[in-house]
Tab-separated table of C-alpha atoms in Angstrom:
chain	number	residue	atom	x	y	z
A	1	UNK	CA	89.554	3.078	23.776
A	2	UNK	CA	86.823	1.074	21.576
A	3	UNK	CA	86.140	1.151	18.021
A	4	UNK	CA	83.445	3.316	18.714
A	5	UNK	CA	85.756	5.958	19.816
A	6	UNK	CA	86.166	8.943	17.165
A	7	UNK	CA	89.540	10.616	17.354
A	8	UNK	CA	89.881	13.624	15.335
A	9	UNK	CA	93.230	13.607	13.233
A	10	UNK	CA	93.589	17.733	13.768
A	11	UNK	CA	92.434	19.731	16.788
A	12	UNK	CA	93.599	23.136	18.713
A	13	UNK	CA	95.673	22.159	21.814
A	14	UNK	CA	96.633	25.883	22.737
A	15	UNK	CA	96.195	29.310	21.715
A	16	UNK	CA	98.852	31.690	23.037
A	17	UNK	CA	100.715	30.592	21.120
A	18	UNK	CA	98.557	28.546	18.343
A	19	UNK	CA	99.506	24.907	18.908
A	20	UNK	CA	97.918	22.110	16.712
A	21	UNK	CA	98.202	18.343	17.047
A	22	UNK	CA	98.108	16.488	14.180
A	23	UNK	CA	97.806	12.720	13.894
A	24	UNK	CA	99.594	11.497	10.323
A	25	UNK	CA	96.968	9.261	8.497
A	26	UNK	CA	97.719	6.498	6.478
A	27	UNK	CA	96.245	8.333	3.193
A	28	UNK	CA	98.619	11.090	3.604
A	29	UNK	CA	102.162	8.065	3.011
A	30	UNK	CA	103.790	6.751	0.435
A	31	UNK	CA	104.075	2.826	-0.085
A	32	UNK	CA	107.035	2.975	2.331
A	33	UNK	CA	105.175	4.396	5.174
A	34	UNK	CA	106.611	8.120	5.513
A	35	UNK	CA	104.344	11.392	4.316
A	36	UNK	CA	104.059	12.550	0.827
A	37	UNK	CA	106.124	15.684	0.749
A	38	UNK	CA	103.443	17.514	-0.381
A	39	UNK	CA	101.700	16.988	2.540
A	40	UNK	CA	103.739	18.692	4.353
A	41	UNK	CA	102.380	21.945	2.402
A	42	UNK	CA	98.776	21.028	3.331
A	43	UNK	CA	99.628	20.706	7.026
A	44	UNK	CA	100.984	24.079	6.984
A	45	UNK	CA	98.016	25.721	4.783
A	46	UNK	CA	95.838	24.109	7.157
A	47	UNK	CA	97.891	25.908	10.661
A	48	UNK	CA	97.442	29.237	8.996
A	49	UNK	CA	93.980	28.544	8.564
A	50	UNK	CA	93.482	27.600	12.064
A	51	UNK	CA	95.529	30.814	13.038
A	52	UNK	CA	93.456	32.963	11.203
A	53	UNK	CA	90.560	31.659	12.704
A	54	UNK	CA	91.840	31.464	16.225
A	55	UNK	CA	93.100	35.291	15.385
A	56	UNK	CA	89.343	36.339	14.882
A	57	UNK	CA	87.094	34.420	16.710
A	58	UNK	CA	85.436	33.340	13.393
A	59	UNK	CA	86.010	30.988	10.404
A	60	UNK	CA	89.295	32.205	8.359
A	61	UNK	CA	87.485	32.985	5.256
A	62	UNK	CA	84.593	34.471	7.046
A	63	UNK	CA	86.926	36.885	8.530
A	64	UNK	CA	88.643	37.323	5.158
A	65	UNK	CA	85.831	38.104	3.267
A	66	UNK	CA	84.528	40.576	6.220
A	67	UNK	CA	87.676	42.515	5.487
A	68	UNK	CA	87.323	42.636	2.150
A	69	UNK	CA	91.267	40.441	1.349
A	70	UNK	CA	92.811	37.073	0.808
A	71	UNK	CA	96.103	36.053	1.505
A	72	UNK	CA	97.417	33.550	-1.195
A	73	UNK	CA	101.022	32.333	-0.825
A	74	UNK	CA	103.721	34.128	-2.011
A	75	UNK	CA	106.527	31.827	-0.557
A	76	UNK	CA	106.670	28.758	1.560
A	77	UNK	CA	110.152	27.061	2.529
A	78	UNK	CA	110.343	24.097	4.313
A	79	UNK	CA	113.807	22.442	6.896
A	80	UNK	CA	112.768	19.049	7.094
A	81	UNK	CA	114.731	17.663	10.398
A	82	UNK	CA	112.718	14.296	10.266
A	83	UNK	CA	110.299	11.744	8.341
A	84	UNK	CA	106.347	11.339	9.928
A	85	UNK	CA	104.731	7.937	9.881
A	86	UNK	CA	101.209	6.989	10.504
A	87	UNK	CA	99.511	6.932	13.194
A	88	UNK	CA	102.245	9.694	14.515
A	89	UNK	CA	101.188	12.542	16.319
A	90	UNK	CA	103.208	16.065	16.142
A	91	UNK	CA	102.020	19.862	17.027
A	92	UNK	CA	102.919	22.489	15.106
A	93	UNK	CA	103.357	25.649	16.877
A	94	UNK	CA	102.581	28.923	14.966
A	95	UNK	CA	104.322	32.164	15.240
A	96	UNK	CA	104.326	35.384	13.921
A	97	UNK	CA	108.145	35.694	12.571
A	98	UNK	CA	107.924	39.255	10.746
A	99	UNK	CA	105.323	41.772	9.818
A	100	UNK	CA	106.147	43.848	6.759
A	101	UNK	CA	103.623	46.072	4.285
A	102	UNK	CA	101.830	43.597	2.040
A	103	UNK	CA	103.091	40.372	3.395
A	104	UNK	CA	103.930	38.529	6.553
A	105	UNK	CA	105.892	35.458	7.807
A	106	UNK	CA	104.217	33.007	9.674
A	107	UNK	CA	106.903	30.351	11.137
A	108	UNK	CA	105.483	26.794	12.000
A	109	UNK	CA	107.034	24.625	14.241
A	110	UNK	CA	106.175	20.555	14.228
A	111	UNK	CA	107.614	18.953	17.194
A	112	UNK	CA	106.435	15.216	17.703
A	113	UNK	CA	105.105	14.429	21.082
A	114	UNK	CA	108.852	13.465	22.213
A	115	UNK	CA	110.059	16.969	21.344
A	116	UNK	CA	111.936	16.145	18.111
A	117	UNK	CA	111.627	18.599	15.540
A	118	UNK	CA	109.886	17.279	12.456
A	119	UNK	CA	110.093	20.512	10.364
A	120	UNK	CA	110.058	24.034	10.507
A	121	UNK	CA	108.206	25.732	7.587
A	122	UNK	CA	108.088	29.425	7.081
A	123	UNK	CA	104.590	30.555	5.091
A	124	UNK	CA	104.446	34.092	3.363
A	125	UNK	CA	101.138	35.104	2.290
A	126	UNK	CA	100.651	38.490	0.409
A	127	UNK	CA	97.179	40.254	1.238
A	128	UNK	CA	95.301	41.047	-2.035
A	129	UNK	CA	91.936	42.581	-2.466
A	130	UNK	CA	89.208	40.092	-3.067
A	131	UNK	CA	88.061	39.314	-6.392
A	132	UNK	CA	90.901	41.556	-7.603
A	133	UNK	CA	93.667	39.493	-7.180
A	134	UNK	CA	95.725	42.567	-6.422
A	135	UNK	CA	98.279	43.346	-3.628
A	136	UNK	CA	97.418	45.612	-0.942
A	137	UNK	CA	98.680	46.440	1.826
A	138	UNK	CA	97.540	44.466	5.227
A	139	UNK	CA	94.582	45.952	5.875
A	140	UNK	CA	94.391	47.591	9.773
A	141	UNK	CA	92.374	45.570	11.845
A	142	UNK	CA	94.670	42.434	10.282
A	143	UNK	CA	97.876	44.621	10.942
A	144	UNK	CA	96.612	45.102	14.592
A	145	UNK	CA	95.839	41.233	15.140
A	146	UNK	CA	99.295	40.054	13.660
A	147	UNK	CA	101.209	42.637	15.870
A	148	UNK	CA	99.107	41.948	18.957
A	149	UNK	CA	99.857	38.087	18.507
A	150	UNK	CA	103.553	38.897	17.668
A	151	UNK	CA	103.910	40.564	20.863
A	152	UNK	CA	101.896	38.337	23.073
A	153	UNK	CA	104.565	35.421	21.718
A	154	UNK	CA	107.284	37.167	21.868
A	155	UNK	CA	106.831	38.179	25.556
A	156	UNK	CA	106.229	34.433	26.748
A	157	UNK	CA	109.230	33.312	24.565
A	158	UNK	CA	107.887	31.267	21.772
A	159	UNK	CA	109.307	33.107	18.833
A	160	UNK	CA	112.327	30.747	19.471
A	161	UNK	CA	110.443	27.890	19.371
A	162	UNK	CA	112.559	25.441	17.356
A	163	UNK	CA	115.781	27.560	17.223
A	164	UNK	CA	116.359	30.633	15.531
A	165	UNK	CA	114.642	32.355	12.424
């Protein structure tokens, strides 16, 4: 590799499931070299954005907007198993972990290239109707892409990616 070389810091690796590699920059550490906890937030925001996106074939909001909803967060919990450094690479696999009337539960996955697990991060976002700020419920064509995903995953065995839950 040269200087010259550009390496992107976030890129799709897989799709079935949604697999992300990630490459820690030094922005995103504190003085003693491990990521900011709240990074960790932004990493996962950024999965579900990717998800979306590789859900619809389009850009997330795109899609979003097309359909008329958003999906703020209504929880996020986080079971951190290890610390990130710079320069470290990880993937985050993302997978559908329950489907209910207004909200979801996506479940992330970061394994670093060694197959420790980093974290795993559960993401709830609540579908509301644009510019209303209201919940609704998942609109259909959404419903149909989450279940379709869940059950491509769960037939090829990656809902226990990372252990249970």
């Amino acid at each position: 590799m040269t200087p010259n070389d550009f390496t992107a810091t976030e890129y799709v690796v897989g799709t079935d499931p949604l697999v992300i590699r990630r490459r820690v920059k030094w922005g995103e550490c504190d003085p003693a070299g491990v990521v900011y906890t709240v990074t960790f937030s932004e990493y996962v925001i950024s999965a579900a954005e990717l998800f979306y996106g590789s859900l619809f074939g389009t850009t997330p909001q795109r899609a979003k907007d097309e359909q008329g909803f958003g999906t703020p967060t209504r929880a996020l919990d986080f079971d951190f198993r290890r610390s990130l450094r710079p320069d470290e690479e990880f993937e985050m696999t993302v997978t559908v972990a329950e489907i209910r009337n207004r909200t979801y539960v996506l479940r992330i996955c970061a394994r670093t290239l060694d197959g420790d697990i980093a974290f795993l991060a559960h993401l709830t976002p609540v579908c509301v109707a644009r510019g209303e700020r209201r919940s609704i419920d998942i609109p259909p064509a959404f419903r149909q892409a989450l279940e379709r995903y869940h059950g491509a995953c769960a037939a090829e065995g990656c809902a226990a990616e990372g252990g249970p839950a």
